[in-house]
C-alpha cells in the first residue's frame, strides 16, 4: 500500500494517516459495537468521511459505503440508488458469493448486475448483508426521492442484523430526512448514537500543519502557519487543502484563499439550486449577514426589505431556517453569522 500524507486530499482510511480526533474515533467505534444506527455529523470538510472509513477499517467489519453525493441531481429513482449500490458492491470481495441466487442479481464475468426497476431488490440484498454495515454518506441527499427510504431504514433497524451509519454535512436537512423525533415518522423513537465532529483547536491545527509540512520535507515560516490557522479556522479539510496547494502547487496563501473561497461559493450555489428562482433571495440574505459580521433577525429583515421591498416574516424565517439546516448560517444569542470563514470571504469578495 502506498504511503499517504496528511495533505493528501482523499479521505483518510487508515489509523496511521488519521490525525487526532481520538475521542470521536473512540465514540464512533463504541457506537458501532453497541448501536444499530449511528449518525455522524459535522459541517463540510470537518472530516466525517475520514472518520467513518478509518473507524470501519479499524473495526474489521465489512461494509458498503454509498456516497449519496454521487446520485444525480433532481429526483432520485430507485435505479439510481441501486446503481450506486451495484458499483460499491462490485468493489467488495465478499459480495459475489453473498449475493449468489438472489433474485434480480446476475453475476457475470464483469461482475454483479442488479436488475432495474425492482423496488424490493435493495431489501433482498440487505437481507444478505447480515452482520455488515451500510453507510449512507451525505444521506440528506436521499430526501430527493419518492421512494420511502425512511420506511426502509426503519425496517432494517427493526428486522435485520445490519448496522446503519449515516452522515451529513447539512445537519438540519439530515435530521429532516431521518425524522427520528417525529411521532408519525417510521424511525421515530429508535435509539441512535450521534458522533459530532468539531473544528480543531488552534493548537491542534498548528500541529497538523507542522506535521504535514514535515512529511513533505518543506520548511515554512511560523507566520505562514499562524496565518493559515487563523484563516482556515481549524477546519481540517481546509487545512489539508491549504497544505496541499502550498506544498504541491506552490501557491501563495492569498492565492489559496482566493481559490478556496471561490470553491466554497460554487458549492453554495450548487446547494441553493434546490430553491430555483428563490435562490437569489437566499444569496441576498447571506450577503447581508456576511457584510455585517453578525445580525439579529430584525436587522436582516430591515436590510433585505431595503433591497427587495416588503418580505413576509415567515418567508424570511423559512430562509433563515433552511440556511441554518444546510449549515451555512449559525445563530448564537439571537445573532446570525456565516459559519465558514472561507465562505464568508467568498460571499464578500466574489458574489
Ligand atoms: N483526521 C484526519 N486526519 C488527516 N486528514 C484528515 C482527517 N480528517 C479529514 N482529513 C482530510 O480533510 C479533508 C476532508 O476530509 P473528509 O473528506 O473526510 O471530510 P468530510 O467532512 O467528509 O468532508 P465533506 O463535507 O467534503 O464530505 C480530506 O482531505 C481529508 O484527507
Ligand atoms: Mg465527506
XYZ file of C-alpha atoms and ligand atoms in Angstrom:
383
model
C 0.000 0.000 0.000
C 1.294 3.424 -0.935
C 2.261 5.983 1.636
C -0.431 8.514 2.473
C 0.486 12.023 3.504
C -1.559 14.272 5.771
C -2.009 16.756 2.934
C -3.376 14.176 0.509
C -6.867 15.312 -0.411
C -8.681 11.967 -0.374
C -10.478 10.974 2.802
C -8.117 9.159 5.170
C -8.767 5.463 5.585
C -6.073 4.161 7.898
C -5.469 4.883 11.505
C -1.788 5.699 10.770
C -2.885 8.539 8.498
C -5.640 9.782 10.743
C -4.766 12.895 12.720
C -6.049 13.452 16.223
C -9.837 13.129 16.757
C -9.199 10.191 19.086
C -12.290 10.927 21.171
C -14.546 10.971 18.139
C -12.978 7.818 16.738
C -13.399 6.069 20.056
C -17.002 7.062 20.340
C -17.656 6.014 16.725
C -16.166 2.579 17.392
C -18.117 2.215 20.614
C -21.305 3.208 18.828
C -20.619 0.620 16.154
C -20.307 -2.039 18.804
C -23.333 -1.035 20.811
C -25.737 0.642 18.453
C -27.631 -0.015 15.256
C -27.937 3.461 13.895
C -25.008 5.852 14.044
C -25.287 9.416 12.842
C -22.058 11.245 12.040
C -22.475 14.982 11.724
C -20.197 17.911 11.042
C -20.098 20.724 8.543
C -18.330 20.448 5.232
C -14.708 19.330 5.467
C -14.838 18.523 9.166
C -13.578 15.002 8.476
C -16.753 12.869 8.533
C -15.872 10.538 5.670
C -12.355 10.023 7.025
C -13.696 9.196 10.461
C -16.196 6.688 9.084
C -13.733 4.929 6.772
C -10.911 4.867 9.299
C -13.275 3.661 12.009
C -14.791 0.932 9.864
C -11.414 -0.297 8.694
C -10.189 -0.379 12.271
C -13.319 -2.248 13.377
C -12.699 -5.071 10.935
C -16.392 -5.087 9.960
C -17.435 -5.469 6.324
C -19.310 -2.501 4.947
C -20.901 -0.994 1.874
C -20.202 2.711 1.596
C -22.605 4.761 -0.511
C -21.634 8.336 -1.276
C -25.049 9.867 -1.833
C -23.461 12.963 -3.372
C -22.800 10.822 -6.433
C -26.536 10.488 -7.040
C -27.822 12.571 -9.959
C -29.408 15.953 -9.271
C -33.153 16.287 -9.352
C -35.413 13.456 -8.249
C -33.610 10.230 -7.406
C -35.074 6.965 -8.635
C -34.642 3.582 -7.055
C -32.491 2.652 -10.043
C -30.084 5.493 -9.336
C -29.784 4.187 -5.836
C -29.331 0.575 -6.971
C -26.633 1.677 -9.420
C -24.709 3.256 -6.582
C -25.008 0.087 -4.538
C -24.015 -2.039 -7.521
C -20.850 -0.003 -8.072
C -19.889 -0.282 -4.438
C -20.601 -3.983 -4.059
C -18.606 -4.686 -7.192
C -15.563 -3.461 -5.270
C -16.169 -5.868 -2.409
C -14.663 -9.313 -2.453
C -17.392 -10.728 -0.206
C -20.313 -9.530 -2.295
C -20.310 -12.024 -5.155
C -20.593 -15.076 -3.025
C -23.116 -13.477 -0.742
C -25.489 -12.437 -3.469
C -25.482 -15.671 -5.402
C -29.026 -16.770 -6.087
C -30.661 -13.515 -5.085
C -33.497 -12.780 -7.482
C -32.707 -9.732 -9.609
C -28.936 -10.092 -9.213
C -26.890 -11.561 -12.020
C -23.254 -12.434 -11.642
C -21.200 -12.403 -14.820
C -17.588 -12.086 -15.800
C -17.772 -8.289 -15.445
C -19.239 -8.572 -12.008
C -22.554 -8.035 -10.294
C -25.538 -6.613 -12.162
C -28.766 -5.582 -10.491
C -31.954 -5.726 -12.475
C -33.554 -2.299 -12.789
C -36.964 -1.214 -11.625
C -37.063 -3.568 -8.678
C -38.398 -1.924 -5.568
C -37.626 -4.813 -3.258
C -34.228 -5.677 -4.623
C -32.480 -3.318 -2.218
C -34.094 -5.111 0.685
C -33.268 -8.556 -0.673
C -29.632 -7.523 -0.936
C -29.573 -6.100 2.552
C -31.056 -9.263 3.943
C -27.877 -10.941 2.775
C -25.665 -8.373 4.457
C -26.099 -9.928 7.877
C -23.551 -8.579 10.346
C -22.289 -5.931 7.956
C -22.583 -2.169 7.877
C -24.413 0.036 5.398
C -23.009 3.560 5.182
C -25.049 6.346 3.649
C -22.607 9.223 3.379
C -24.297 12.626 2.926
C -27.646 10.971 3.475
C -29.575 14.253 3.318
C -29.347 13.859 -0.468
C -31.788 10.966 -0.131
C -34.563 13.415 0.638
C -34.915 13.813 -3.103
C -36.660 10.551 -3.730
C -40.259 9.435 -3.767
C -39.082 6.001 -2.670
C -39.742 5.699 1.049
C -36.215 5.210 2.267
C -37.107 6.235 5.782
C -39.523 3.283 5.956
C -36.846 1.050 4.614
C -34.315 2.220 7.195
C -36.850 1.577 9.939
C -37.441 -1.894 8.545
C -33.718 -2.628 8.502
C -33.447 -1.269 12.009
C -36.195 -3.475 13.341
C -35.701 -6.679 11.414
C -32.199 -7.062 10.020
C -28.851 -7.547 11.642
C -27.283 -4.741 9.631
C -25.865 -1.613 11.172
C -26.524 1.706 9.529
C -24.164 4.669 9.528
C -25.498 7.896 8.101
C -23.566 11.097 7.791
C -24.417 14.592 6.739
C -22.814 17.980 6.408
C -26.222 19.628 6.091
C -27.133 18.506 9.567
C -30.595 20.037 9.816
C -31.571 18.576 6.459
C -30.228 15.191 7.522
C -32.496 15.156 10.564
C -35.398 16.355 8.436
C -34.804 13.271 6.287
C -34.421 10.850 9.207
C -37.316 12.344 11.208
C -36.270 10.421 14.305
C -38.017 12.894 16.570
C -41.329 12.958 14.720
C -44.024 10.738 16.262
C -45.635 9.802 12.939
C -42.352 9.037 11.208
C -41.145 5.462 10.644
C -37.875 5.853 12.527
C -39.490 7.598 15.489
C -38.200 6.580 18.869
C -35.417 4.291 17.658
C -32.324 4.832 19.772
C -29.386 6.161 17.811
C -25.947 7.485 18.579
C -24.553 10.688 17.182
C -20.886 11.436 16.697
C -20.482 15.134 16.113
C -17.272 16.443 14.617
C -15.856 19.821 15.523
C -13.122 22.096 14.274
C -9.597 21.570 15.562
C -8.420 23.814 18.368
C -5.852 26.351 17.072
C -3.014 24.485 18.751
C -4.053 21.199 17.133
C -4.478 22.920 13.785
C -0.909 24.221 14.018
C 0.334 20.779 14.963
C -1.475 19.334 11.939
C 0.221 21.792 9.596
C 3.685 21.355 11.101
C 3.360 17.603 10.847
C 2.159 17.824 7.269
C 4.982 20.143 6.211
C 7.492 17.881 7.893
C 6.185 14.889 5.916
C 6.525 16.881 2.714
C 10.051 17.896 3.692
C 9.241 21.569 3.318
C 10.400 24.355 5.598
C 7.936 27.138 6.273
C 7.879 30.258 8.412
C 5.934 30.335 11.618
C 3.913 33.278 10.248
C 2.631 31.194 7.360
C 1.368 28.521 9.709
C -0.183 31.045 12.053
C -1.928 32.881 9.277
C -3.263 29.682 7.759
C -4.588 28.541 11.123
C -6.375 31.808 11.704
C -7.823 31.975 8.183
C -8.923 28.359 7.901
C -10.272 28.284 11.434
C -9.428 24.731 12.423
C -11.425 23.092 9.631
C -9.306 20.025 8.888
C -10.374 19.791 5.251
C -9.394 23.406 4.613
C -6.074 22.898 6.380
C -5.439 19.908 4.148
C -6.433 21.904 1.096
C -4.072 24.666 2.176
C -1.205 22.281 2.848
C -1.646 20.572 -0.493
C -1.863 23.777 -2.512
C 1.060 25.336 -0.677
C 3.450 22.412 -0.954
C 2.439 20.748 -4.211
C 1.151 23.658 -6.289
C 3.420 26.247 -4.655
C 0.587 28.731 -4.388
C 0.788 31.698 -2.010
C -1.590 31.977 0.937
C -3.608 34.679 -0.759
C -3.936 32.657 -3.936
C -5.078 29.657 -1.897
C -7.609 31.752 -0.015
C -8.964 33.029 -3.296
C -9.311 29.546 -4.751
C -10.805 28.141 -1.570
C -13.377 30.877 -1.234
C -14.399 30.555 -4.883
C -14.727 26.830 -4.411
C -16.941 27.216 -1.359
C -19.030 29.767 -3.227
C -19.649 27.340 -6.060
C -20.625 24.665 -3.527
C -23.035 27.152 -2.008
C -24.558 27.915 -5.391
C -24.994 24.246 -6.044
C -26.640 23.653 -2.664
C -29.012 26.587 -3.171
C -30.059 25.461 -6.628
C -32.869 23.460 -4.965
C -34.652 26.780 -4.394
C -34.777 27.577 -8.118
C -35.803 31.204 -8.576
C -35.778 31.710 -4.812
C -32.005 31.248 -4.853
C -31.314 34.935 -5.426
C -33.034 35.879 -2.217
C -31.059 33.292 -0.257
C -27.867 34.783 -1.628
C -29.050 38.268 -0.724
C -29.645 37.183 2.876
C -26.197 35.625 3.069
C -24.630 38.760 1.671
C -26.374 40.880 4.272
C -25.231 38.622 7.112
C -21.673 38.383 5.755
C -21.195 42.116 5.473
C -22.474 42.818 8.981
C -20.455 40.203 10.875
C -23.471 39.294 12.930
C -27.041 40.446 12.805
C -30.310 39.802 14.539
C -33.473 38.776 12.758
C -34.860 42.300 12.693
C -31.619 43.691 11.268
C -31.647 41.149 8.455
C -35.264 41.935 7.712
C -34.606 45.660 7.563
C -31.634 45.262 5.223
C -33.439 42.765 2.977
C -36.510 44.969 2.691
C -34.353 47.954 1.839
C -33.200 45.999 -1.189
C -36.216 43.979 -2.197
C -39.280 45.651 -0.700
C -41.651 44.089 1.781
C -40.952 40.486 2.832
C -43.418 38.441 4.904
C -41.989 37.412 8.274
C -42.495 33.724 7.720
C -40.745 33.882 4.339
C -37.645 35.299 5.984
C -37.883 32.833 8.864
C -38.036 29.995 6.387
C -34.997 31.206 4.503
C -33.010 31.524 7.715
C -34.108 28.113 8.938
C -33.142 26.486 5.643
C -29.763 28.196 5.625
C -29.124 27.015 9.160
C -30.287 23.484 8.346
C -27.838 23.466 5.451
C -25.066 24.643 7.729
C -24.338 27.934 6.002
C -25.603 30.084 8.850
C -25.439 29.651 12.578
C -27.199 31.506 15.323
C -25.844 32.277 18.761
C -27.606 34.569 21.234
C -30.121 35.509 18.533
C -27.349 36.703 16.226
C -26.729 35.125 12.861
C -23.310 34.566 11.288
C -21.820 32.762 8.317
C -20.440 29.512 9.689
C -17.416 29.076 7.457
C -14.961 31.999 7.304
C -13.806 30.903 3.850
C -17.334 31.002 2.531
C -17.762 34.388 4.153
C -14.773 35.710 2.246
C -16.199 34.197 -0.934
C -19.537 35.904 -0.434
C -17.993 39.265 0.346
C -15.429 39.243 -2.439
C -16.865 37.281 -5.304
C -20.633 37.297 -5.057
N -8.428 13.017 10.983
C -7.868 13.394 9.836
N -6.529 13.277 9.635
C -5.959 13.692 8.489
N -6.615 14.252 7.475
C -7.950 14.392 7.603
C -8.639 13.963 8.776
N -9.943 14.246 8.622
C -10.059 14.795 7.415
N -8.883 14.904 6.786
C -8.648 15.479 5.456
O -9.519 16.598 5.335
C -10.230 16.581 4.107
C -11.711 16.447 4.352
O -11.940 15.218 4.950
P -13.221 14.356 4.698
O -13.492 14.249 3.253
O -13.069 13.125 5.500
O -14.280 15.323 5.401
P -15.833 15.416 5.195
O -16.373 16.026 6.449
O -16.368 14.105 4.788
O -15.900 16.458 4.000
P -17.104 16.739 3.002
O -18.082 17.544 3.786
O -16.458 17.497 1.904
O -17.647 15.411 2.572
C -9.629 15.440 3.315
O -8.633 15.981 2.507
C -9.052 14.512 4.374
O -7.936 13.821 3.877
Mg -17.488 13.513 3.204
